mmCIF file of C-alpha atoms in Angstrom:
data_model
loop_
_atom_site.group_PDB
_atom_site.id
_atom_site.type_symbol
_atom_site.label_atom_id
_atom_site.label_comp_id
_atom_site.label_asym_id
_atom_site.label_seq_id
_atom_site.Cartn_x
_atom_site.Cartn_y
_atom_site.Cartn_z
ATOM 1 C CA UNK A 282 2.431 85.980 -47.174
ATOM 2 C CA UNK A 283 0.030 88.291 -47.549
ATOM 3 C CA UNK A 284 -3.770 87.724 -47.603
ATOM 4 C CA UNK A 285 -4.731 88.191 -51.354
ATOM 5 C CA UNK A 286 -1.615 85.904 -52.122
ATOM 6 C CA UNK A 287 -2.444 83.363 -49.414
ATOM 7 C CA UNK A 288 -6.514 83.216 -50.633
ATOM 8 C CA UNK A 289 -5.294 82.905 -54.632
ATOM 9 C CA UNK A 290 -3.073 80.353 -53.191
ATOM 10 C CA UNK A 291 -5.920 77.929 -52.254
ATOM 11 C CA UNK A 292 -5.802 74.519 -53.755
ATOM 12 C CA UNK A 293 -8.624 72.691 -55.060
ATOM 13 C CA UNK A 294 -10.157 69.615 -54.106
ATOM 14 C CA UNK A 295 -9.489 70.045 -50.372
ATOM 15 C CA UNK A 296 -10.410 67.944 -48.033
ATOM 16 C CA UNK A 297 -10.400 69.806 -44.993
ATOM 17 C CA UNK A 298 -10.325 73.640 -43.947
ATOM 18 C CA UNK A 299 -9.978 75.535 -41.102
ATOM 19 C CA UNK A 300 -11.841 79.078 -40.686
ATOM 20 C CA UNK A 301 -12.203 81.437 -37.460
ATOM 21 C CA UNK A 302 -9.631 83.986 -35.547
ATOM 22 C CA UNK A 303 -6.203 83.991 -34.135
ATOM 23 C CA UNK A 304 -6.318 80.494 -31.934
ATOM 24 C CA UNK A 305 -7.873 79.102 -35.622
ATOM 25 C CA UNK A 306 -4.679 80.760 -37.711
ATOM 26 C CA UNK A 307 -2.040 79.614 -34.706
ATOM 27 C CA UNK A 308 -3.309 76.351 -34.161
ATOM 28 C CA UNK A 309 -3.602 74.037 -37.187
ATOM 29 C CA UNK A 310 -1.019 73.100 -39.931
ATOM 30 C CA UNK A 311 -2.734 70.429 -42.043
ATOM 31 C CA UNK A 312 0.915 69.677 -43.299
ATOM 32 C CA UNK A 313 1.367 67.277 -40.005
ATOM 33 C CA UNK A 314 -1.151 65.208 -42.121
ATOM 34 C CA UNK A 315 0.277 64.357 -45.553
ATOM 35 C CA UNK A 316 -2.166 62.161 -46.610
ATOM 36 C CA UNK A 317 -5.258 64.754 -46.616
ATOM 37 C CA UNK A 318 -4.857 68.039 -48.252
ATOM 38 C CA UNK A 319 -5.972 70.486 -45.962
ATOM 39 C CA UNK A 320 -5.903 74.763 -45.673
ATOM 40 C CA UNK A 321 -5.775 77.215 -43.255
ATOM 41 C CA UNK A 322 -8.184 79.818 -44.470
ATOM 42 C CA UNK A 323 -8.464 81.483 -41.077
ATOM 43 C CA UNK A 324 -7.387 85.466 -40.570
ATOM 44 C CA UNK A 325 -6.449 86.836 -37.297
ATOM 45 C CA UNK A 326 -8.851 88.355 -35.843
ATOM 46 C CA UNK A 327 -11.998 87.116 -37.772
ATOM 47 C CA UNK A 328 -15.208 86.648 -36.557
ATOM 48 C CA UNK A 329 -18.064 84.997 -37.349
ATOM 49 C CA UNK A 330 -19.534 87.230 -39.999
ATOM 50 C CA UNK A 331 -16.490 87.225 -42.205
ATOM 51 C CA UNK A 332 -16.195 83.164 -41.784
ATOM 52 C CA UNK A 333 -19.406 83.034 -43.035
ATOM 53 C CA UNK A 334 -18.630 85.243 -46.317
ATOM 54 C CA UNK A 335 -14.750 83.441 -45.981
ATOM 55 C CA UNK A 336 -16.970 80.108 -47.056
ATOM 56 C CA UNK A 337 -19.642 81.412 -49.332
ATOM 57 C CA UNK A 338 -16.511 82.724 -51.379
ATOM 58 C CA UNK A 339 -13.886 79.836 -51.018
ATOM 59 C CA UNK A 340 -15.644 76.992 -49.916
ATOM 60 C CA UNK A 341 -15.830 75.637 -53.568
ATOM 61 C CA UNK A 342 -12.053 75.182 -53.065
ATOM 62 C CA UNK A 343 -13.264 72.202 -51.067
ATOM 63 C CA UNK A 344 -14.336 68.731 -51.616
ATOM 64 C CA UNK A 345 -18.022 68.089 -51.781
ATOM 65 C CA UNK A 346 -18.299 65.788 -48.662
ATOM 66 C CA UNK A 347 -15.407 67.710 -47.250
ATOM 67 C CA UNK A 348 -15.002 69.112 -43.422
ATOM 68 C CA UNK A 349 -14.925 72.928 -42.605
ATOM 69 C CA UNK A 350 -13.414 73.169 -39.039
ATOM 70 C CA UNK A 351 -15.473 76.300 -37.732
ATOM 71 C CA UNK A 352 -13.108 77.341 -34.913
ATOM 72 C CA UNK A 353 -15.800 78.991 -31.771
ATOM 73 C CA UNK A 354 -13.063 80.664 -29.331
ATOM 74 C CA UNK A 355 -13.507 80.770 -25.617
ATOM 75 C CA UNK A 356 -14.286 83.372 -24.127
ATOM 76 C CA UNK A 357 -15.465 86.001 -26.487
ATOM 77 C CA UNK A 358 -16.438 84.260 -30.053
ATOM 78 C CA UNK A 359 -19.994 85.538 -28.753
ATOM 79 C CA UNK A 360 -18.716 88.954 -27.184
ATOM 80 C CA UNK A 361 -18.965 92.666 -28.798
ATOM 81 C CA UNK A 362 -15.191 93.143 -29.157
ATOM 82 C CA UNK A 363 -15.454 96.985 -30.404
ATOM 83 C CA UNK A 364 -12.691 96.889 -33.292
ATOM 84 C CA UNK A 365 -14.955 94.747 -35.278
ATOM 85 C CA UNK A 366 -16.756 97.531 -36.106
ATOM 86 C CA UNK A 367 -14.542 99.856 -36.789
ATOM 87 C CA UNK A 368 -13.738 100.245 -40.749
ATOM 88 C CA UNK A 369 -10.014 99.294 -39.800
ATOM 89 C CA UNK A 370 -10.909 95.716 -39.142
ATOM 90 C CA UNK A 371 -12.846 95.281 -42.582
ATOM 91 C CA UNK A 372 -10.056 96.755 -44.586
ATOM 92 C CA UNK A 373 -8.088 93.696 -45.009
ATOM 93 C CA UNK A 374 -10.661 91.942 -47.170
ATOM 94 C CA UNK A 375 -11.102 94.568 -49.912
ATOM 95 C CA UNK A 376 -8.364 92.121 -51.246
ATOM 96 C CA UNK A 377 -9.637 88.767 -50.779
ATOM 97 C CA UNK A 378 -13.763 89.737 -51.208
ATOM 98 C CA UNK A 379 -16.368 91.455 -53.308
ATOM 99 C CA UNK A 380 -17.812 94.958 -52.037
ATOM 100 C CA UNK A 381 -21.196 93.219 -51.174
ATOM 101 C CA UNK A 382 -19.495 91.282 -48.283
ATOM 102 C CA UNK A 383 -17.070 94.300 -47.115
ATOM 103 C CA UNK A 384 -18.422 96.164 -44.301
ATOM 104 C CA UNK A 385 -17.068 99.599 -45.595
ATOM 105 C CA UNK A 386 -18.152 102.670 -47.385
ATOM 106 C CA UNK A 387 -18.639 102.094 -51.106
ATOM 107 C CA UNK A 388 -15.997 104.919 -51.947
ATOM 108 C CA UNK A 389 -13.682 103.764 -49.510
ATOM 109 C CA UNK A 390 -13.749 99.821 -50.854
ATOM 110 C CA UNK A 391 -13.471 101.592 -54.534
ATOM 111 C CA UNK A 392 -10.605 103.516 -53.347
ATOM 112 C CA UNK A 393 -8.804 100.646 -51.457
ATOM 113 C CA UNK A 394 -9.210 97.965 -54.392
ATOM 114 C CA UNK A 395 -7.644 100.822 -57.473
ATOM 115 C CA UNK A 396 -5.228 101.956 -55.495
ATOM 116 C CA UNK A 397 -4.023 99.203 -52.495
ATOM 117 C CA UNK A 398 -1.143 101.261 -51.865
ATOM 118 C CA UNK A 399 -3.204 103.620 -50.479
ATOM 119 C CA UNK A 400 -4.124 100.765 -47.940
ATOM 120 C CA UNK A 401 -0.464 100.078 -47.386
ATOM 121 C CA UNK A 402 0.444 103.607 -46.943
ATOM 122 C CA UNK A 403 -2.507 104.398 -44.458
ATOM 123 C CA UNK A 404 -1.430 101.227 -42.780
ATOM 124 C CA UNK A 405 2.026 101.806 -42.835
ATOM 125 C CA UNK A 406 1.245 105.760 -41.038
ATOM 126 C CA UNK A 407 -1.088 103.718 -38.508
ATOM 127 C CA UNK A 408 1.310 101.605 -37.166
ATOM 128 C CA UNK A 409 4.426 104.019 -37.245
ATOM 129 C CA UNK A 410 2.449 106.503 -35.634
ATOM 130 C CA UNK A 411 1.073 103.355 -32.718
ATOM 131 C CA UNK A 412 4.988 102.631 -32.161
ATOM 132 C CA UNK A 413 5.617 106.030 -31.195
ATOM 133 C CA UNK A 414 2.659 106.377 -28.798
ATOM 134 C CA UNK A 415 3.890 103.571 -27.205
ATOM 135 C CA UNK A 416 7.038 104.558 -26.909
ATOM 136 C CA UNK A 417 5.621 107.691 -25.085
ATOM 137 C CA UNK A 418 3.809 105.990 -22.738
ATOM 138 C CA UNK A 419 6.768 103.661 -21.661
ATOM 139 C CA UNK A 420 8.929 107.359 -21.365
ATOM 140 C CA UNK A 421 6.080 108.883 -19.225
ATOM 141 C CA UNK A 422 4.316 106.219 -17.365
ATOM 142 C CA UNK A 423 5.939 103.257 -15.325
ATOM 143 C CA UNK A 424 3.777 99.749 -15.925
ATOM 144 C CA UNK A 425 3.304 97.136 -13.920
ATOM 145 C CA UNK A 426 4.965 94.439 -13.938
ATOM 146 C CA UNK A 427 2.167 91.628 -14.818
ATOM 147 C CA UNK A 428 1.291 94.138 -17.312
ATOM 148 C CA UNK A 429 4.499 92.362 -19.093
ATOM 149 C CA UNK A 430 2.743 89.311 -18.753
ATOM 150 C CA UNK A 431 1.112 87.834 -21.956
ATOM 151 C CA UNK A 432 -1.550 86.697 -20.592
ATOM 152 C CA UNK A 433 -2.515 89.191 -18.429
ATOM 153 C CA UNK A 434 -2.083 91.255 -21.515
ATOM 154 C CA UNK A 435 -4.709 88.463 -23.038
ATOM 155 C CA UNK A 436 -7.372 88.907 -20.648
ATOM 156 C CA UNK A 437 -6.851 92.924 -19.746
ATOM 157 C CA UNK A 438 -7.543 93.200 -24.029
ATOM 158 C CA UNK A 439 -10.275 91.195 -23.898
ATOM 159 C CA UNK A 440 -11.684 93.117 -20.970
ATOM 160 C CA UNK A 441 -11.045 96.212 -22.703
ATOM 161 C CA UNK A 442 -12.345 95.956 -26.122
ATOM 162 C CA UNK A 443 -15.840 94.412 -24.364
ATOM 163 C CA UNK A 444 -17.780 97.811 -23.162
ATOM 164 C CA UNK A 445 -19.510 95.822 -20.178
ATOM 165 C CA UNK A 446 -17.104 93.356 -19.178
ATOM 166 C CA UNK A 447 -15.505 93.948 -15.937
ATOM 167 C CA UNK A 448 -14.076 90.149 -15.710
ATOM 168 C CA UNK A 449 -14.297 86.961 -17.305
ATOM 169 C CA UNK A 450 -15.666 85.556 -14.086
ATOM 170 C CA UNK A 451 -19.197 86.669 -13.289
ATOM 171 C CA UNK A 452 -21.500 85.312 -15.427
ATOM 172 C CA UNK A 453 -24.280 87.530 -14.523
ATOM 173 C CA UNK A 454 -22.273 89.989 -17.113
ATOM 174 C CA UNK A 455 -24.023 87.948 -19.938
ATOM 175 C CA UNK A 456 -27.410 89.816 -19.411
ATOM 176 C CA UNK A 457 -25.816 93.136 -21.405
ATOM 177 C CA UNK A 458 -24.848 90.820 -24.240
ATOM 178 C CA UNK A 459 -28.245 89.143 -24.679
ATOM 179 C CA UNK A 460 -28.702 91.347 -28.030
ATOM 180 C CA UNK A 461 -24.877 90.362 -29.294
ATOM 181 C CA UNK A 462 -25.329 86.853 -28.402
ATOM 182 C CA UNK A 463 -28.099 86.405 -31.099
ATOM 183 C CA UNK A 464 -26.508 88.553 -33.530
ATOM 184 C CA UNK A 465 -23.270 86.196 -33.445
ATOM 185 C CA UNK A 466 -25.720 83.376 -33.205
ATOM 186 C CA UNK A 467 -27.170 84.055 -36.460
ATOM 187 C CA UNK A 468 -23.928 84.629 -38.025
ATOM 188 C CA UNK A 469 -22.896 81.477 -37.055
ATOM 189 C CA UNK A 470 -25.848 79.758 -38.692
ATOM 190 C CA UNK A 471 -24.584 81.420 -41.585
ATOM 191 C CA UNK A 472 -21.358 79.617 -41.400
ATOM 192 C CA UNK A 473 -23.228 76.859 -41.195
ATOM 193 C CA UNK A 474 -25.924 77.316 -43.531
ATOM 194 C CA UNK A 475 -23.278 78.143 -46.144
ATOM 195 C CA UNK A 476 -21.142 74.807 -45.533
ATOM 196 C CA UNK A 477 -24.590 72.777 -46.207
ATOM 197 C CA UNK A 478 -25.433 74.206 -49.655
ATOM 198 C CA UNK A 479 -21.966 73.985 -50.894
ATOM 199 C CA UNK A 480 -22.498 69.750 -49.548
ATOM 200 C CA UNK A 481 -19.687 70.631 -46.881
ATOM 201 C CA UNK A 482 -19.888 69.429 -43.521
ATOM 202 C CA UNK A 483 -19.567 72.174 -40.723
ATOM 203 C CA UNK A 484 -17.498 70.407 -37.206
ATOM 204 C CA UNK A 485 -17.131 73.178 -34.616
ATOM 205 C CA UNK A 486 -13.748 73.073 -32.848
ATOM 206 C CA UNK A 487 -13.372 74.874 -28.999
ATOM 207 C CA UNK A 488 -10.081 75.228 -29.017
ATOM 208 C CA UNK A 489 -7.567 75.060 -26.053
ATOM 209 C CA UNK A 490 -5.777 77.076 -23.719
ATOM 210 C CA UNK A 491 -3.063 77.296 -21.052
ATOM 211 C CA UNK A 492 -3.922 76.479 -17.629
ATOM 212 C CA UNK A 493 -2.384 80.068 -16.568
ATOM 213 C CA UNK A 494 -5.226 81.411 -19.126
ATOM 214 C CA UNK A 495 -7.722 79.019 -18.357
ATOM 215 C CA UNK A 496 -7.489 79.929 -14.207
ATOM 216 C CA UNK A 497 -8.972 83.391 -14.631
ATOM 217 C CA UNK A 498 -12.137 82.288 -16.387
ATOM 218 C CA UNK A 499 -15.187 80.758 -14.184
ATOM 219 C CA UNK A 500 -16.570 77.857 -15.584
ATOM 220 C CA UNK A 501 -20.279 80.053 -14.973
ATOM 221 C CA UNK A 502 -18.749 82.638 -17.469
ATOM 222 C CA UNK A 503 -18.168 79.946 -20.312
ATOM 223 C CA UNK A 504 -21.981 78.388 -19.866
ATOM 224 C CA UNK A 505 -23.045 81.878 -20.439
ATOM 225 C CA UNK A 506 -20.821 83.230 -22.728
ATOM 226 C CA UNK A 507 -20.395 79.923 -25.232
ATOM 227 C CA UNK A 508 -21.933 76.622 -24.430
ATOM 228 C CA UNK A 509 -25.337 78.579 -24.222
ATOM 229 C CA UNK A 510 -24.770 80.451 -27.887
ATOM 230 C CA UNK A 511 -23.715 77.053 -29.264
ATOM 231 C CA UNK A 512 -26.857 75.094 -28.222
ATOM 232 C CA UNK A 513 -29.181 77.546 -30.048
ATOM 233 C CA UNK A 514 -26.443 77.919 -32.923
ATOM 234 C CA UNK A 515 -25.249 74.710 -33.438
ATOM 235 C CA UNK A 516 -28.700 72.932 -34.301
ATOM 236 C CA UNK A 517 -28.978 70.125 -37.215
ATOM 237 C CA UNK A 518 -26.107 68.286 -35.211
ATOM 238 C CA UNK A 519 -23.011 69.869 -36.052
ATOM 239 C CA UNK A 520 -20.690 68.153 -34.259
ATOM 240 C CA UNK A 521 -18.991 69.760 -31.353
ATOM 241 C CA UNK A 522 -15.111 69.311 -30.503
ATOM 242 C CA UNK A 523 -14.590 70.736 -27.238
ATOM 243 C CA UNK A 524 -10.436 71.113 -25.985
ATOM 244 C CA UNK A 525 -11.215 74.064 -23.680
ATOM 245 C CA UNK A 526 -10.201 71.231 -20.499
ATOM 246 C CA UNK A 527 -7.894 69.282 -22.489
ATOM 247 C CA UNK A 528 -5.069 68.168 -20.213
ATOM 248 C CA UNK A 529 -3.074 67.539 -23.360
ATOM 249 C CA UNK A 530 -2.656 70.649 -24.275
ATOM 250 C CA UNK A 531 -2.675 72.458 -20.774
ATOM 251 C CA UNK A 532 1.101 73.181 -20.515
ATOM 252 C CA UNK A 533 2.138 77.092 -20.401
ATOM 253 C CA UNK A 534 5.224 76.290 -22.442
ATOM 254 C CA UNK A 535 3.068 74.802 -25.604
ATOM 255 C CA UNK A 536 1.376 78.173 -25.841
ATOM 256 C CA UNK A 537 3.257 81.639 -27.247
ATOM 257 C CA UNK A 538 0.463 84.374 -25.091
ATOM 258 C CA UNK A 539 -1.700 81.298 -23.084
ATOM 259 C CA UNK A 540 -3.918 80.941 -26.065
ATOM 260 C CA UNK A 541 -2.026 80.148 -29.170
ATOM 261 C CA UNK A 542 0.277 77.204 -30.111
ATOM 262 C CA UNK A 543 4.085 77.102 -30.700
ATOM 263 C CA UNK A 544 4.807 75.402 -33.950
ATOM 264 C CA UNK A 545 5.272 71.919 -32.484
ATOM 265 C CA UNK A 546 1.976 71.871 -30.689
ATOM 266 C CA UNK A 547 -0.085 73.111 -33.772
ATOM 267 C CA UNK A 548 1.276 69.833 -35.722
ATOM 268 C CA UNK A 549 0.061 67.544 -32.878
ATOM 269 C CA UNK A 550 -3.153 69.375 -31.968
ATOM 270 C CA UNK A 551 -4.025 69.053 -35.638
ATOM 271 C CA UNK A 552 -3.573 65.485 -35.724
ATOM 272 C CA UNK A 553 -5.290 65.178 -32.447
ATOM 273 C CA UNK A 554 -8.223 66.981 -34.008
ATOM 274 C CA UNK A 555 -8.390 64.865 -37.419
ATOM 275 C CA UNK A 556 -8.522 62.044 -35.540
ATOM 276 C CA UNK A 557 -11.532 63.045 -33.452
ATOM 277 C CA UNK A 558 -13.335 64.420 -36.570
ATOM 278 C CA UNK A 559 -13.231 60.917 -38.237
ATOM 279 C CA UNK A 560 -14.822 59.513 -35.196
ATOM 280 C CA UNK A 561 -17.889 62.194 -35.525
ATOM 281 C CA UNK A 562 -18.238 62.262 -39.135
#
């Protein structure tokens, strides 16, 4: 389904929604709890900027009195992943969100919302032409073979997209990010600030990972990179649901890439979380 369809989709009345990135989108189905109605509003990848405007938007769909699961990922909820920034990453909400909360070009927005299949076509071009670098590369270079592996994949993208990461093991990295972390900070006041005046209450939700994922991040990087951001974020006492070390949900085969949920797992982790929630609200 695509996104405008899926946002003029939302029911009203809601009791509970999910917002936040891929782990958020792969990891709750609010259908393994019939007696609630729940949505998944999340959009993979998201960050916290968008969540914020995601909720100023469509957070009247919801209850007053009702939850909004913010979903903070670990490692890099707090990071400078480079495609957020780029106009490719905003273009998807020119369908679900008003120009004033679209980070693009006014002509380009105005273009995008007259005509969406000029999106679709510039879209379409994008990823045919992607397929056949690809291809390319696999003709003219030889990759390793943990290059195959998904989570590798995971943590080498990660790496990658973050200009001064060289590992999500030494903490001491943080000190380049001191500027991002309050910028994502702020936005996830917003988030929170937003849930309050609409009379929703905000839980944040750490979700989990493999243990093959979990093994090549320090426990020093997380303090820095998270549980440091949250304390100054996360004032007013939102409640904070932390899986990150849940031996639950620790098994490789519950997990499609280390980091999001097979089918199955989403229904219980969702029930896992509800329960939890009642206990804080």
């Amino acid at each position: 389904m695509n996104l405008k369809k899926r946002f003029s989709n939302i029911p009203d009345n809601l009791d509970v929604a999910n917002i936040g990135s891929g782990p958020s989108y792969y990891d709750f189905d609010w259908s393994a709890i019939p007696e609630i109605s729940g949505f998944n509003m999340a959009i993979a990848p998201e960050d916290f900027r968008y969540d914020a405007r995601i909720i100023k938007h469509y957070g009247n769909r919801i209850k007053r009195g009702g939850v909004v699961v913010v979903v903070v990922v670990c490692p890099l909820s707090f990071g400078k992943n480079d495609y957020l920034y780029k106009d490719r990453f905003s273009e998807k909400y020119v369908s679900i969100l008003p120009a004033s909360d679209v980070d693009l070009p006014k002509w380009k927005y105005s273009l995008y919302k007259k005509l969406p299949i000029s999106l679709k076509c510039k879209n379409f071009i994008t990823r045919v032409s992607g397929g056949l670098c690809r291809r390319l590369q696999k003709l003219f270079s030889r990759k390793k073979a943990d290059a195959l592996n998904p989570i590798n994949a995971m943590v080498n993208g990660w790496i990658s997209d973050n200009k001064y990461l060289k590992n999500l093991t030494d903490s001491a990295q943080a000190e380049y990010y001191r500027d991002t972390f309050k910028e994502k900070e702020n936005d996830l006041k917003k988030i929170i600030d937003n849930c309050r005046i609409q009379e929703l209450k905000p839980i944040i939700v750490i979700p989990p990972m493999s243990s093959g994922l979990r093994a090549n991040i320090s426990d020093g990087f997380i303090k820095s990179f998270v549980y440091d951001n949250l304390k100054s974020a996360a004032d007013g006492g939102v409640p904070i649901l932390d899986y990150i070390d849940d031996e639950r949900f620790k098994d490789e085969s519950f997990y499609t890439n280390g980091l999001f949920l097979i089918p199955k797992k989403r229904k219980d982790f969702t029930k896992t979380v509800w329960s939890e929630i009642k206990n804080v609200l």
